[in-house]
GROMACS .gro file of C-alpha atoms in nm:
model
  250
    1MET     CA    1  11.140  13.130   7.994
    2ARG     CA    2  11.207  12.807   7.910
    3VAL     CA    3  11.131  12.512   8.175
    4ALA     CA    4  11.239  12.174   8.134
    5VAL     CA    5  11.047  11.907   8.319
    6ALA     CA    6  11.252  11.596   8.360
    7GLY     CA    7  11.003  11.294   8.430
    8GLY     CA    8  10.727  11.533   8.254
    9SER     CA    9  10.464  11.251   8.225
   10GLY     CA   10  10.460  11.127   8.561
   11THR     CA   11  10.232  11.165   8.866
   12VAL     CA   12  10.411  11.518   9.004
   13GLY     CA   13  10.603  11.557   8.639
   14GLY     CA   14  10.209  11.629   8.470
   15PRO     CA   15  10.077  11.881   8.713
   16THR     CA   16  10.435  12.059   8.725
   17VAL     CA   17  10.422  12.089   8.343
   18ASP     CA   18  10.046  12.197   8.350
   19ALA     CA   19  10.174  12.453   8.627
   20VAL     CA   20  10.473  12.578   8.471
   21ARG     CA   21  10.238  12.611   8.142
   22ALA     CA   22   9.963  12.820   8.372
   23ALA     CA   23  10.246  13.037   8.483
   24GLY     CA   24  10.317  13.172   8.132
   25HIS     CA   25  10.614  12.987   8.085
   26GLU     CA   26  10.661  12.731   7.812
   27PRO     CA   27  10.747  12.365   7.950
   28VAL     CA   28  10.995  12.142   7.801
   29VAL     CA   29  10.880  11.758   7.878
   30LEU     CA   30  11.212  11.543   7.934
   31THR     CA   31  11.102  11.200   7.885
   32ARG     CA   32  11.207  10.919   7.705
   33GLY     CA   33  10.885  10.899   7.426
   34ALA     CA   34  11.039  11.251   7.369
   35GLY     CA   35  11.354  11.118   7.272
   36VAL     CA   36  11.550  11.190   7.603
   37ASP     CA   37  11.696  10.889   7.789
   38LEU     CA   38  11.855  11.028   8.108
   39MET     CA   39  12.043  10.721   8.213
   40SER     CA   40  12.245  10.728   7.873
   41GLY     CA   41  12.228  11.104   7.813
   42ASP     CA   42  12.078  11.046   7.469
   43GLY     CA   43  11.902  11.353   7.353
   44VAL     CA   44  11.927  11.578   7.707
   45ASP     CA   45  12.171  11.818   7.539
   46ALA     CA   46  11.971  11.894   7.256
   47ALA     CA   47  11.614  11.920   7.490
   48LEU     CA   48  11.809  12.177   7.699
   49ASP     CA   49  11.917  12.436   7.399
   50GLY     CA   50  11.758  12.744   7.510
   51VAL     CA   51  11.668  12.635   7.865
   52HIS     CA   52  11.668  12.873   8.136
   53ALA     CA   53  11.576  12.616   8.452
   54VAL     CA   54  11.519  12.245   8.514
   55ILE     CA   55  11.272  12.062   8.724
   56ASP     CA   56  11.378  11.710   8.822
   57THR     CA   57  11.091  11.459   8.885
   58ALA     CA   58  11.183  11.194   8.719
   59ASN     CA   59  11.167  10.849   8.934
   60VAL     CA   60  11.205  10.481   8.972
   61THR     CA   61  10.971  10.224   9.083
   62THR     CA   62  11.192   9.999   9.317
   63LEU     CA   63  11.278   9.884   9.677
   64SER     CA   64  11.625   9.859   9.653
   65ALA     CA   65  11.875  10.095   9.736
   66ASP     CA   66  12.125   9.978   9.502
   67VAL     CA   67  11.892  10.042   9.205
   68ALA     CA   68  11.732  10.388   9.345
   69THR     CA   69  12.118  10.525   9.358
   70GLU     CA   70  12.233  10.387   9.041
   71PHE     CA   71  11.943  10.502   8.889
   72PHE     CA   72  11.956  10.847   9.079
   73THR     CA   73  12.288  10.967   9.074
   74THR     CA   74  12.330  10.844   8.693
   75ALA     CA   75  12.005  11.019   8.589
   76THR     CA   76  12.060  11.357   8.764
   77GLY     CA   77  12.402  11.331   8.717
   78ASN     CA   78  12.362  11.335   8.321
   79LEU     CA   79  12.084  11.620   8.373
   80ILE     CA   80  12.299  11.864   8.574
   81ALA     CA   81  12.596  11.781   8.314
   82ALA     CA   82  12.443  11.887   8.028
   83ALA     CA   83  12.242  12.174   8.217
   84GLY     CA   84  12.619  12.301   8.294
   85ARG     CA   85  12.695  12.242   7.911
   86ALA     CA   86  12.344  12.466   7.827
   87GLY     CA   87  12.400  12.730   8.061
   88VAL     CA   88  12.118  12.627   8.246
   89GLY     CA   89  12.066  12.869   8.532
   90HIS     CA   90  11.837  12.699   8.802
   91VAL     CA   91  11.823  12.330   8.863
   92VAL     CA   92  11.529  12.230   9.101
   93LEU     CA   93  11.492  11.898   9.218
   94LEU     CA   94  11.194  11.728   9.417
   95SER     CA   95  11.296  11.521   9.687
   96ILE     CA   96  11.124  11.375   9.988
   97VAL     CA   97  11.069  11.516  10.319
   98GLY     CA   98  11.318  11.272  10.608
   99ILE     CA   99  11.520  11.102  10.343
  100ASP     CA  100  11.782  11.206  10.612
  101ARG     CA  101  11.627  11.043  10.901
  102ILE     CA  102  11.554  10.692  10.733
  103PRO     CA  103  11.840  10.651  10.461
  104TYR     CA  104  11.739  10.325  10.380
  105ASP     CA  105  11.638  10.100  10.036
  106TYR     CA  106  11.458  10.355   9.796
  107TYR     CA  107  11.526  10.671  10.033
  108ALA     CA  108  11.867  10.601  10.014
  109GLY     CA  109  11.887  10.640   9.655
  110LYS     CA  110  11.728  10.999   9.710
  111VAL     CA  111  11.977  11.057   9.963
  112ALA     CA  112  12.248  11.040   9.673
  113GLN     CA  113  12.069  11.198   9.456
  114GLU     CA  114  12.077  11.544   9.651
  115GLY     CA  115  12.452  11.503   9.713
  116VAL     CA  116  12.434  11.526   9.328
  117VAL     CA  117  12.258  11.831   9.308
  118GLU     CA  118  12.426  11.967   9.577
  119ALA     CA  119  12.765  11.893   9.443
  120SER     CA  120  12.689  12.055   9.158
  121ALA     CA  121  12.834  12.399   8.963
  122VAL     CA  122  12.477  12.519   8.833
  123PRO     CA  123  12.264  12.697   9.090
  124TRP     CA  124  11.989  12.457   9.281
  125THR     CA  125  11.722  12.444   9.487
  126ILE     CA  126  11.582  12.139   9.672
  127LEU     CA  127  11.243  12.059   9.765
  128ARG     CA  128  11.124  11.830   9.984
  129ALA     CA  129  10.733  11.689   9.970
  130THR     CA  130  10.595  11.408  10.164
  131GLN     CA  131  10.414  11.128  10.021
  132PHE     CA  132  10.148  11.236   9.740
  133HIS     CA  133   9.778  11.136   9.777
  134GLU     CA  134   9.816  10.889   9.460
  135PHE     CA  135  10.044  10.671   9.706
  136ALA     CA  136   9.752  10.507   9.841
  137GLY     CA  137   9.647  10.366   9.504
  138GLN     CA  138  10.012  10.240   9.436
  139LEU     CA  139  10.013  10.035   9.741
  140TYR     CA  140   9.674   9.916   9.669
  141ASP     CA  141   9.778   9.800   9.353
  142ARG     CA  142  10.134   9.650   9.452
  143ALA     CA  143  10.080   9.555   9.822
  144LYS     CA  144   9.950   9.209   9.789
  145LEU     CA  145   9.983   8.852   9.921
  146GLY     CA  146   9.859   8.666   9.623
  147PRO     CA  147   9.483   8.819   9.547
  148LEU     CA  148   9.493   8.961   9.868
  149HIS     CA  149   9.558   9.339   9.905
  150ILE     CA  150   9.713   9.444  10.212
  151ALA     CA  151   9.741   9.800  10.377
  152PRO     CA  152  10.108   9.908  10.526
  153ARG     CA  153  10.118  10.069  10.820
  154ALA     CA  154  10.304  10.404  10.827
  155ARG     CA  155  10.246  10.770  10.946
  156VAL     CA  156  10.235  10.978  10.634
  157GLN     CA  157  10.125  11.351  10.574
  158PRO     CA  158  10.026  11.310  10.221
  159VAL     CA  159   9.991  11.617   9.956
  160ALA     CA  160   9.809  11.659   9.665
  161ALA     CA  161  10.048  11.625   9.338
  162ALA     CA  162   9.899  11.908   9.195
  163GLU     CA  163   9.973  12.134   9.478
  164VAL     CA  164  10.373  12.005   9.431
  165GLY     CA  165  10.355  12.074   9.079
  166ALA     CA  166  10.243  12.443   9.129
  167ARG     CA  167  10.539  12.493   9.405
  168LEU     CA  168  10.784  12.305   9.174
  169ALA     CA  169  10.708  12.572   8.896
  170ALA     CA  170  10.721  12.856   9.134
  171LEU     CA  171  11.041  12.797   9.247
  172ALA     CA  172  11.218  12.740   8.893
  173ALA     CA  173  11.122  13.063   8.833
  174ALA     CA  174  11.233  13.247   9.107
  175ALA     CA  175  11.601  13.266   9.237
  176PRO     CA  176  11.792  12.947   9.367
  177GLN     CA  177  11.788  12.913   9.702
  178GLY     CA  178  11.918  12.566   9.852
  179ARG     CA  179  11.711  12.379  10.066
  180ALA     CA  180  11.349  12.515  10.033
  181ASP     CA  181  11.081  12.468  10.296
  182ASP     CA  182  10.972  12.087  10.323
  183PHE     CA  183  10.636  12.068  10.159
  184ALA     CA  184  10.328  11.846  10.333
  185GLY     CA  185   9.975  11.778  10.342
  186PRO     CA  186   9.751  12.015  10.556
  187ARG     CA  187   9.689  11.688  10.801
  188GLU     CA  188   9.843  11.390  10.935
  189GLU     CA  189   9.691  11.043  10.788
  190ARG     CA  190   9.753  10.690  10.878
  191LEU     CA  191   9.880  10.520  10.537
  192ASP     CA  192   9.667  10.168  10.609
  193GLU     CA  193   9.354  10.402  10.663
  194MET     CA  194   9.423  10.545  10.321
  195VAL     CA  195   9.468  10.212  10.137
  196ARG     CA  196   9.144  10.073  10.283
  197ALA     CA  197   8.933  10.412  10.177
  198TYR     CA  198   9.115  10.394   9.810
  199ALA     CA  199   9.016  10.020   9.792
  200ARG     CA  200   8.635  10.096   9.905
  201HIS     CA  201   8.674  10.363   9.685
  202LEU     CA  202   8.706  10.120   9.402
  203GLY     CA  203   8.392   9.895   9.538
  204ASN     CA  204   8.654   9.637   9.715
  205ARG     CA  205   8.480   9.549  10.009
  206GLY     CA  206   8.694   9.229  10.112
  207TRP     CA  207   8.941   9.196  10.401
  208VAL     CA  208   9.265   9.460  10.363
  209PRO     CA  209   9.416   9.384  10.642
  210SER     CA  210   9.713   9.641  10.842
  211ILE     CA  211  10.048   9.493  10.751
  212SER     CA  212  10.397   9.587  10.927
  213LEU     CA  213  10.619   9.574  10.653
  214PRO     CA  214  10.976   9.475  10.686
  215GLY     CA  215  11.258   9.702  10.618
  216PRO     CA  216  11.440   9.980  10.809
  217GLN     CA  217  11.258  10.289  10.561
  218MET     CA  218  10.903  10.146  10.652
  219LYS     CA  219  11.002  10.113  11.005
  220GLY     CA  220  11.103  10.428  11.049
  221MET     CA  221  10.792  10.569  10.878
  222ARG     CA  222  10.582  10.384  11.104
  223ALA     CA  223  10.812  10.545  11.391
  224GLY     CA  224  10.697  10.923  11.202
  225ALA     CA  225  11.021  10.981  11.032
  226ALA     CA  226  10.898  11.094  10.769
  227LEU     CA  227  10.646  11.321  10.895
  228PRO     CA  228  10.736  11.734  10.858
  229GLY     CA  229  10.854  11.913  11.146
  230PRO     CA  230  10.699  12.233  11.264
  231GLY     CA  231  10.868  12.473  11.004
  232ALA     CA  232  10.701  12.277  10.686
  233ALA     CA  233  10.451  12.459  10.417
  234LEU     CA  234  10.175  12.302  10.403
  235GLY     CA  235   9.900  12.233  10.117
  236THR     CA  236   9.515  12.300  10.152
  237GLU     CA  237   9.334  11.961  10.002
  238THR     CA  238   9.331  11.654  10.235
  239PHE     CA  239   9.353  11.301  10.120
  240ALA     CA  240   8.964  11.246  10.161
  241SER     CA  241   8.895  11.560   9.947
  242TRP     CA  242   9.141  11.370   9.680
  243LEU     CA  243   8.997  11.052   9.697
  244ALA     CA  244   8.636  11.210   9.635
  245ARG     CA  245   8.732  11.374   9.278
  246GLN     CA  246   8.882  11.014   9.191
  247PRO     CA  247   8.692  10.786   8.978
  248GLY     CA  248   8.535  10.496   9.160
  249LYS     CA  249   8.299  10.193   9.111
  250ALA     CA  250   8.091  10.273   8.825
   0.00000   0.00000   0.00000
């Protein structure tokens, strides 16, 4: 079967494309580089010709609720509309564990995106996953006070992006099921400790202070609102195992 992956060059989109191919299916990568613009809708109809299922992993880097909501509702709305016109039988959306408990900032956009999918006439599945192991490196690069890297406090249960990609590929090949079981990593971690471990892995021996970032989303994450419930399915790779495989100090 042909499976289209929106955002197929991203942190989880890339492993999803690999998992689709490994399962014996034909991946169709939907990115701007491939001539597909989800925000304008350009190229989407042509890309979905002959596609049986669509996996939506497209993302935007922002902390703004308005920006996130505009991106996710527009991009996913265009994708689903094109899927309907093409006769696609299944749309799978990657979402985030806990967004309904802390529907603020970036998470507000994901809540709105889920609403677009749930209102769709195209049969759908939504998989909520926890933060990826790569989240530590993303924060290390972005969370700074001048030249000083900081480590935001939060309770997380990170999961390997490759394991999420494999799960998305399996869901796309199966029958639509609405909300799938949440998917999380094998153990809870402290986000600030993850960021510091990442810094040390890169050879940074400087001070990386723990900081409680402002905003309702981060407050909710510090309180554990982004952790999975008891019914979640769990991956196997720990953050420590993932970090040991990453390029470090030369």
